[in-house]
mmCIF file of C-alpha atoms in Angstrom:
data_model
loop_
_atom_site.group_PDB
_atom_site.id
_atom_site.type_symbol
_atom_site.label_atom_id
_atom_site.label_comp_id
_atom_site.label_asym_id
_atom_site.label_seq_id
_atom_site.Cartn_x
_atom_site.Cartn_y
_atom_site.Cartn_z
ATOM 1 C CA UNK A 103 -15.836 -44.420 7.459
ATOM 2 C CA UNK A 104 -12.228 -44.512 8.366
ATOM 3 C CA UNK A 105 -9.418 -41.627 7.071
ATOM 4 C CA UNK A 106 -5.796 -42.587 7.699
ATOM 5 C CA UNK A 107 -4.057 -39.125 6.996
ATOM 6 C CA UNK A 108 -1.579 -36.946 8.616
ATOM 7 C CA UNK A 109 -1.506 -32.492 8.726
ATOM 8 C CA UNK A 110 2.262 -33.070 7.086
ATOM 9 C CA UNK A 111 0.316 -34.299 3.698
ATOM 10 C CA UNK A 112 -1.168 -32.245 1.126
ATOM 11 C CA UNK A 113 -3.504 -34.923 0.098
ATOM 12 C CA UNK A 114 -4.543 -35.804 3.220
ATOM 13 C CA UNK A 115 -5.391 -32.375 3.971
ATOM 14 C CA UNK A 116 -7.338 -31.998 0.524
ATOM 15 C CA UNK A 117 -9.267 -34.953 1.370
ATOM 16 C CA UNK A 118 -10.072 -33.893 5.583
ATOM 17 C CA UNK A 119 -10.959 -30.296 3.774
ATOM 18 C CA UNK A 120 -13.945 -31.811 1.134
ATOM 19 C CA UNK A 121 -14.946 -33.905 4.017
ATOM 20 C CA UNK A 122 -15.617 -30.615 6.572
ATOM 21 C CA UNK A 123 -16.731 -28.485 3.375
ATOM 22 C CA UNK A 124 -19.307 -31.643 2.918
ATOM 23 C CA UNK A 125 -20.584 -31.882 6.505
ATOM 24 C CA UNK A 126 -19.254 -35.943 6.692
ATOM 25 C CA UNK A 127 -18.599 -37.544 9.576
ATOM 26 C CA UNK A 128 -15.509 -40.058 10.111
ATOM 27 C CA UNK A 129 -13.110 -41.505 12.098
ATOM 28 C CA UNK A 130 -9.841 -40.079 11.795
ATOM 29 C CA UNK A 131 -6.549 -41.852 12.343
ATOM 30 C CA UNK A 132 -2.915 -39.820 12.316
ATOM 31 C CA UNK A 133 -0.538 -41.595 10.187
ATOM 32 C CA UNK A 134 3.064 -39.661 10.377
ATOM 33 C CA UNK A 135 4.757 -40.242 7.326
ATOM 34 C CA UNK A 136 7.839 -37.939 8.641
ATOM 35 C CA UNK A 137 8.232 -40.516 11.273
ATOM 36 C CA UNK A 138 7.678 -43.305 9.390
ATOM 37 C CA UNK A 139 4.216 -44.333 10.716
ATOM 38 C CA UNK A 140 2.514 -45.216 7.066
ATOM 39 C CA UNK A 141 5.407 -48.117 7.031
ATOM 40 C CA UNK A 142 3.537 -50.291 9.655
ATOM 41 C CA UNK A 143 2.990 -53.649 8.547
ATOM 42 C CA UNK A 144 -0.762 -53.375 9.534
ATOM 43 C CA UNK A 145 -0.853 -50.057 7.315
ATOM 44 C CA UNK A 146 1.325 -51.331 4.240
ATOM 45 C CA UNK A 147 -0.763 -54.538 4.050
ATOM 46 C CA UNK A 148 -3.734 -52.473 3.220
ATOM 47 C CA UNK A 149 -1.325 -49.839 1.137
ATOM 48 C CA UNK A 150 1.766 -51.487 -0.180
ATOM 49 C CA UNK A 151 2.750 -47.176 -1.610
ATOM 50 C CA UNK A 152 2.591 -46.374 2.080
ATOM 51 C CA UNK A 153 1.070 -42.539 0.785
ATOM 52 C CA UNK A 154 -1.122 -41.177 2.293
ATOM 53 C CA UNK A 155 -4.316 -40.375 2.636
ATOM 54 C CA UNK A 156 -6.199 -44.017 2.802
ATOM 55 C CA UNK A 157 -10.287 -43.670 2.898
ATOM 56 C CA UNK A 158 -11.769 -46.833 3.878
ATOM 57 C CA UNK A 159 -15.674 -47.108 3.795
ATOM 58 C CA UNK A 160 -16.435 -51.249 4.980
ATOM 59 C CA UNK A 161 -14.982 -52.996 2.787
ATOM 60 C CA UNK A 162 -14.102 -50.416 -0.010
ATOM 61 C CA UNK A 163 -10.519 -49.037 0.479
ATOM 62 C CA UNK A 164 -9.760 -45.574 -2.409
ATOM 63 C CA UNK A 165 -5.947 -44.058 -2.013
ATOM 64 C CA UNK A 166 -6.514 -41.786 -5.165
ATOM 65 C CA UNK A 167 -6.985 -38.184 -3.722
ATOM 66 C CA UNK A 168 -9.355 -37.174 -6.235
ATOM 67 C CA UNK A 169 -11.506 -40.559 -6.447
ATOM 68 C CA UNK A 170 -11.918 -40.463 -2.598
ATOM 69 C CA UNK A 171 -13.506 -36.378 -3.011
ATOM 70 C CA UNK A 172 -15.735 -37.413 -6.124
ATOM 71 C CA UNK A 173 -16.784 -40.596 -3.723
ATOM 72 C CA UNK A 174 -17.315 -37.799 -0.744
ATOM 73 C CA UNK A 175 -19.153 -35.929 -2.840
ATOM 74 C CA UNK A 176 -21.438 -39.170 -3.781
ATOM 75 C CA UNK A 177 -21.955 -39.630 0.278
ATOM 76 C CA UNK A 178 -23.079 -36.337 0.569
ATOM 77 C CA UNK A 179 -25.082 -36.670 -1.923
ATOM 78 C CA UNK A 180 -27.426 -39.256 -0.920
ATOM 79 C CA UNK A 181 -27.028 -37.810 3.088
ATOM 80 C CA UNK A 182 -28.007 -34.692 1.900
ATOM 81 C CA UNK A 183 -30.375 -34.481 -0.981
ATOM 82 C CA UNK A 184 -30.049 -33.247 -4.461
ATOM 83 C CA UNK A 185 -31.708 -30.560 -3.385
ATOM 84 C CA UNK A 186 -28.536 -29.144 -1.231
ATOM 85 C CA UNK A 187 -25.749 -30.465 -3.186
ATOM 86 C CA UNK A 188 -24.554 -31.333 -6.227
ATOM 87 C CA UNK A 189 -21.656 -33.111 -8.529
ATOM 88 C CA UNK A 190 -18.509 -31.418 -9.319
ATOM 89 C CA UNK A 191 -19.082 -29.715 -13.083
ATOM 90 C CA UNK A 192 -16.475 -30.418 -15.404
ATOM 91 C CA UNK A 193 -14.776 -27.237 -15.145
ATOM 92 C CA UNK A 194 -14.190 -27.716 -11.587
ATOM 93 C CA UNK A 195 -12.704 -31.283 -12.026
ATOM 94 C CA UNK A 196 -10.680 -30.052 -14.899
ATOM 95 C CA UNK A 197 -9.105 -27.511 -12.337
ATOM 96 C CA UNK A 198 -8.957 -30.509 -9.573
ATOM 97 C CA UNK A 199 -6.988 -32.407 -12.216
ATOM 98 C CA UNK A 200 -4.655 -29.571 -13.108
ATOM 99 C CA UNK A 201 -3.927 -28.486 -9.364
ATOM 100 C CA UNK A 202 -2.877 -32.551 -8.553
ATOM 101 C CA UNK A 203 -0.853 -32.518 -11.918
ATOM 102 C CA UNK A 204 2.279 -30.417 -9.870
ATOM 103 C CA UNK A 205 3.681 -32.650 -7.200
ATOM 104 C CA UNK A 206 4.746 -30.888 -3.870
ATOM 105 C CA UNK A 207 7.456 -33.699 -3.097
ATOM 106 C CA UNK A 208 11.100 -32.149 -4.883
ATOM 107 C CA UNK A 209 10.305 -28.603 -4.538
ATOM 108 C CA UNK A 210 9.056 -29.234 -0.886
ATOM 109 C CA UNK A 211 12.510 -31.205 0.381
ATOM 110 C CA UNK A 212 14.408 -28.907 -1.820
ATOM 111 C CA UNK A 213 13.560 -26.031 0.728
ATOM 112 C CA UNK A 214 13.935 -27.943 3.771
ATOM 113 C CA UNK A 215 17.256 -27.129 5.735
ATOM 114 C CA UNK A 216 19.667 -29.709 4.285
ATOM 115 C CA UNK A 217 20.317 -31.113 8.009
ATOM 116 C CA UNK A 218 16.909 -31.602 8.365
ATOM 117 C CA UNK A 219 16.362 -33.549 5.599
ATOM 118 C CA UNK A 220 18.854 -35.397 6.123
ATOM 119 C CA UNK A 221 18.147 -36.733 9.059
ATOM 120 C CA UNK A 222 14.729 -37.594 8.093
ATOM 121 C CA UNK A 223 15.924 -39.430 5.267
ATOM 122 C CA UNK A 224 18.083 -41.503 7.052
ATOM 123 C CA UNK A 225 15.920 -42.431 9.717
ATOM 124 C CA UNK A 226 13.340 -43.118 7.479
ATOM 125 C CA UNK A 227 16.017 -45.547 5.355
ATOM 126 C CA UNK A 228 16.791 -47.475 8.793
ATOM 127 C CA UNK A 229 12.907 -48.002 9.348
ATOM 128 C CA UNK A 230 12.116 -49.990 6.207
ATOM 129 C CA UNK A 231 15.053 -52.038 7.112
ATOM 130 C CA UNK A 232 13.649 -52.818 10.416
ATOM 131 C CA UNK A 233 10.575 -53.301 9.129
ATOM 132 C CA UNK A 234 11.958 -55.730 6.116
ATOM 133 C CA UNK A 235 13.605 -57.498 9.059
ATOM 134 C CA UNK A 236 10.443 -57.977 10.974
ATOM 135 C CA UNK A 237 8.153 -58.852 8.315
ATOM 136 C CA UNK A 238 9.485 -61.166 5.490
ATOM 137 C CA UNK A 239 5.933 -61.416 3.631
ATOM 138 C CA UNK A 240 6.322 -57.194 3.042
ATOM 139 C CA UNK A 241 10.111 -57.419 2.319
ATOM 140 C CA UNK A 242 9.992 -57.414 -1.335
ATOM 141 C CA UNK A 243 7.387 -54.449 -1.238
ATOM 142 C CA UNK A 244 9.509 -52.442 1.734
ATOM 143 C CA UNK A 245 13.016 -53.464 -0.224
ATOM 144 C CA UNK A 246 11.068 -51.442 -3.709
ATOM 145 C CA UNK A 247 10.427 -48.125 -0.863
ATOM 146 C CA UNK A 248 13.427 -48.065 0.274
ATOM 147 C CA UNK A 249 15.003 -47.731 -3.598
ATOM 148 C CA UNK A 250 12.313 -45.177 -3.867
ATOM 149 C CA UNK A 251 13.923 -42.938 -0.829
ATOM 150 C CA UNK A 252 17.532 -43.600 -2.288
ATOM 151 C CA UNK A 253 16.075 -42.280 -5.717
ATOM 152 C CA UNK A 254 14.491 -39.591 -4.161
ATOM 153 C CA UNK A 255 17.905 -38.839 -2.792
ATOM 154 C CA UNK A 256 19.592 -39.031 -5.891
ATOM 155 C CA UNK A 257 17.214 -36.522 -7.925
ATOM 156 C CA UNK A 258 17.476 -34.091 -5.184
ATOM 157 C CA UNK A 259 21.044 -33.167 -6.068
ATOM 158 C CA UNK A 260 19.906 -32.944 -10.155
ATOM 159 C CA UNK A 261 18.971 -29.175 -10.288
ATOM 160 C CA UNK A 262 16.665 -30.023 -13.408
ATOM 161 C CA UNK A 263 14.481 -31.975 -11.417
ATOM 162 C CA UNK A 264 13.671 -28.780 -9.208
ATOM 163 C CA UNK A 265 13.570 -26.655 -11.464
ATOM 164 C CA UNK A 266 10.875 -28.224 -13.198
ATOM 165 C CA UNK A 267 8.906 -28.316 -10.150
ATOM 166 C CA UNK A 268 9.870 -24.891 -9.506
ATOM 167 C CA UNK A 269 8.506 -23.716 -13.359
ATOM 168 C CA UNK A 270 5.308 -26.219 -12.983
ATOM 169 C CA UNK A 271 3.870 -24.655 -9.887
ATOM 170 C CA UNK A 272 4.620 -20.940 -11.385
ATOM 171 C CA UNK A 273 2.578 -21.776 -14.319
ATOM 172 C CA UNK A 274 -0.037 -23.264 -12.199
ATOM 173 C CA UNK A 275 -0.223 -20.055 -10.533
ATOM 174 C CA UNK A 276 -0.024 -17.781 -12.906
ATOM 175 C CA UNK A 277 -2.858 -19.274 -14.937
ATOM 176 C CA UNK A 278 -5.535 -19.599 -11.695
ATOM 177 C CA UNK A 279 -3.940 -15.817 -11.179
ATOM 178 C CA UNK A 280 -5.342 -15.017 -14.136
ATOM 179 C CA UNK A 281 -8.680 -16.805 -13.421
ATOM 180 C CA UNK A 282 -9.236 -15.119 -10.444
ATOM 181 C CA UNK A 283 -8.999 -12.084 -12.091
ATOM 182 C CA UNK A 284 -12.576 -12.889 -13.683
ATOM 183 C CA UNK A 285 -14.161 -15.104 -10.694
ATOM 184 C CA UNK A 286 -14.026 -14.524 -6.884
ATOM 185 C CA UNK A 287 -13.089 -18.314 -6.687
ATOM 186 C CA UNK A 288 -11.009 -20.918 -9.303
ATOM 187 C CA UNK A 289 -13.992 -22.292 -10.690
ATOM 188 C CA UNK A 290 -16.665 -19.885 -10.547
ATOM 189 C CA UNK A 291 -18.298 -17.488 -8.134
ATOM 190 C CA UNK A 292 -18.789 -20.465 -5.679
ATOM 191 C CA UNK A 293 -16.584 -22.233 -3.754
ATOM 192 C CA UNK A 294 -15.483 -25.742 -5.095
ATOM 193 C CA UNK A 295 -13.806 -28.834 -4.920
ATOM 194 C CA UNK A 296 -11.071 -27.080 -6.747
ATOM 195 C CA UNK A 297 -10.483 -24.818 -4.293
ATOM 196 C CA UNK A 298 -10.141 -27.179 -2.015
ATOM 197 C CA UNK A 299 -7.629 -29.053 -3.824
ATOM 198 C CA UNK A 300 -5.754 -25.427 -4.145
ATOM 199 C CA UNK A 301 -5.772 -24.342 -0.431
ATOM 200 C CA UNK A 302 -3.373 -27.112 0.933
ATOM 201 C CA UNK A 303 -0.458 -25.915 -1.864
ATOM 202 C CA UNK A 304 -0.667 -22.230 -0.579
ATOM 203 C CA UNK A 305 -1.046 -23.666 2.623
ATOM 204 C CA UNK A 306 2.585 -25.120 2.214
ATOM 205 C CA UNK A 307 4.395 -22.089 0.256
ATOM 206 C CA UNK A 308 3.043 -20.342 3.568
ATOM 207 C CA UNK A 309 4.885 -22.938 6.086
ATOM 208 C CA UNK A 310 8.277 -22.642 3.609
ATOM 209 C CA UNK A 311 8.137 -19.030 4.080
ATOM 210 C CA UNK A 312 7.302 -18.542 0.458
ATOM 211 C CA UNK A 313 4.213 -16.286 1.134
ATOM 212 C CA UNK A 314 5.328 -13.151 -0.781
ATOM 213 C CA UNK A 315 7.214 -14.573 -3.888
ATOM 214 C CA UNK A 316 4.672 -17.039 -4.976
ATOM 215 C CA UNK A 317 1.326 -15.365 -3.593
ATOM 216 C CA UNK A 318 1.702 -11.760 -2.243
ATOM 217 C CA UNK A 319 3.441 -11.392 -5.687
ATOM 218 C CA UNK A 320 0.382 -12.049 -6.946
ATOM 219 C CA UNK A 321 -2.464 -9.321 -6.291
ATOM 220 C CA UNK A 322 -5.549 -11.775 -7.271
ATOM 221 C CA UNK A 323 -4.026 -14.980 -5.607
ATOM 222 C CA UNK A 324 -3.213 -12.764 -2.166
ATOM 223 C CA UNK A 325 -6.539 -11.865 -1.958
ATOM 224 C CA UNK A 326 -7.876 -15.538 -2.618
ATOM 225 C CA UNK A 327 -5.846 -16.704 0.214
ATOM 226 C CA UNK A 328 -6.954 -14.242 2.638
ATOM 227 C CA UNK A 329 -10.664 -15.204 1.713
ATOM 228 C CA UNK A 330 -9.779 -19.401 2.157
ATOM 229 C CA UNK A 331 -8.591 -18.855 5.314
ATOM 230 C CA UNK A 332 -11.247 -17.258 7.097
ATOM 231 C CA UNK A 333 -13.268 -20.932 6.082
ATOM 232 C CA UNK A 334 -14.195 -22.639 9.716
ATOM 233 C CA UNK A 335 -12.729 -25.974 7.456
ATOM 234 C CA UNK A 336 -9.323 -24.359 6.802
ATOM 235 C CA UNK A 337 -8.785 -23.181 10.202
ATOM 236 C CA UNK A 338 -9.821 -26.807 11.539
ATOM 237 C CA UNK A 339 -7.765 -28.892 8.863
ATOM 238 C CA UNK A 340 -4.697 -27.086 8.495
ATOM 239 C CA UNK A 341 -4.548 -23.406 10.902
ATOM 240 C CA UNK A 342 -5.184 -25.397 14.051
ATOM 241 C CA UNK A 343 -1.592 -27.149 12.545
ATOM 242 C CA UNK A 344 0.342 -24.685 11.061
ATOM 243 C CA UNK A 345 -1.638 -21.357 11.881
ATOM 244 C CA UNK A 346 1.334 -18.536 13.201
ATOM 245 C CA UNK A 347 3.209 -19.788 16.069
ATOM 246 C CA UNK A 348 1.465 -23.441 15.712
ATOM 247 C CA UNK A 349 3.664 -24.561 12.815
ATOM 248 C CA UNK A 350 6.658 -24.715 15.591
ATOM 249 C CA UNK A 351 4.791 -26.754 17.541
ATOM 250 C CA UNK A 352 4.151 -29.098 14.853
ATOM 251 C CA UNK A 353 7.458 -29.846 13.022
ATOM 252 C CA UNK A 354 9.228 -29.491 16.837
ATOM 253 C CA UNK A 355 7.317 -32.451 17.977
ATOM 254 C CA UNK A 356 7.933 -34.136 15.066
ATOM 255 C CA UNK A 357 11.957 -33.497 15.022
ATOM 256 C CA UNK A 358 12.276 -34.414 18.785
ATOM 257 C CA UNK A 359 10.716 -37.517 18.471
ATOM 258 C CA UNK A 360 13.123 -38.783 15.332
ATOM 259 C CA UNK A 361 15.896 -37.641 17.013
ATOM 260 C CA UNK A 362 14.986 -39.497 20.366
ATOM 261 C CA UNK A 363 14.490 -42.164 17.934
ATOM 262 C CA UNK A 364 17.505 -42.352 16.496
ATOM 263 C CA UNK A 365 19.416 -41.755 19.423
ATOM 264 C CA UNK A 366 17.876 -44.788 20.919
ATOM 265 C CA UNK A 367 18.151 -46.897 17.981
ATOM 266 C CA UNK A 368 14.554 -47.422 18.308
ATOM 267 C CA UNK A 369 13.069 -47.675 14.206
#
């Protein structure tokens, strides 16, 4: 079994995080989206969206977050035993469902240092074109991403469109706020699927600084996140990443190598 995923994505890290909370072995390969590694011919042959993550098992290829962690949870299954593990319940994919409803993408780049993004943007923009030049079978499918990153461009400067984003994830949390109020966990008194679908969005108001307006703020929710984190699969999947002083690391590597890039010409 094969996961192409990257630390930067909040999928990817839901998926590596039911995967460890499973006990399922697999190979891992690092696809950097920031830096424009998911737009590989060899990669956007097998995924023509170019998101991330990609769970390949033989022949059987699933890109749908939430498909690939009920499949996981059919592996483990039949590794296992019925006597050690069981299906999601209903209630718990109900919450799964609701937590993927919000998507991270506006109200992530809208608290990214303008510069930043930027420069992202636009060397992401000059690698589809490379890649479009290179690979005339994918340029029809690289021509439709690159109108997807000038789009994505263009609803960044409509304050509606983050704001919506902004008012989504607040009534996301305020409702599993409430939750936890009754339950030591999202779904129950055990940990779930659901909370592993939930750990990756704190995960990332934590790296945008965010911390005490959208989780300290909340009394139930700051205590659920220091309980997460002391899981062996959180501090493998995303602290070993973006744990304290680790997070520079991270997005440093990642910025030196665009703008070495860039400055090279080299897409």
């Amino acid at each position: 079994m094969q996961l192409y995923h990257h630390p930067y994505s909040l999928d990817s890290q839901k998926v590596r995080l039911a995967l460890e909370e499973k006990g399922i072995d697999y190979t891992s390969f690092h696809v950097n989206p920031i830096t424009g590694k998911n737009l590989r011919p060899s990669f956007f042959r097998m995924n023509p969206t170019a998101r991330l993550p990609v769970f390949q098992n033989g022949s059987h290829v699933i890109f749908d977050t939430i498909e690939i962690i009920q499949y996981i949870e059919r592996i483990a299954l039949v590794s296992v035993g019925s006597d050690g593990i069981a299906f999601s319940s209903d209630e718990v994919i109900k919450w799964m469902h609701k937590i993927q409803e919000w998507n991270p993408k506006f109200f992530t780049l809208s608290h990214v240092p303008e510069k930043y993004r930027q420069a992202v943007s636009k060397f992401l923009r000059r690698v589809l074109i490379a890649r479009m030049a290179e690979s005339h079978d994918l340029a029809s499918s690289y021509h439709r991403k690159l109108k997807e990153a000038y789009d994505t461009e263009e609803k960044l400067r409509d304050p509606d469109v983050v704001r919506r984003s902004k008012e989504h994830l607040i009534r996301l949390l305020d409702e599993i706020e409430d939750k936890l109020n009754e339950t030591a966990y999202i779904a129950g008194e055990e940990f779930s699927m659901a909370d592993v679908m939930l750990m990756p969005v704190l995960a990332r108001l934590a790296l945008l600084n965010l911390e005490d307006e959208y989780i300290n703020s909340r009394p139930n929710m700051a205590k659920y996140w220091s309980l997460v984190q002391q899981r062996p699969s959180y501090k493998k999947v995303i602290g070993r990443y973006f744990g304290s002083w680790r997070k520079y690391k991270t997005l440093a590597k990642t910025w030196c190598f665009i703008r070495l890039r860039s400055t090279l010409k080299k897409y």
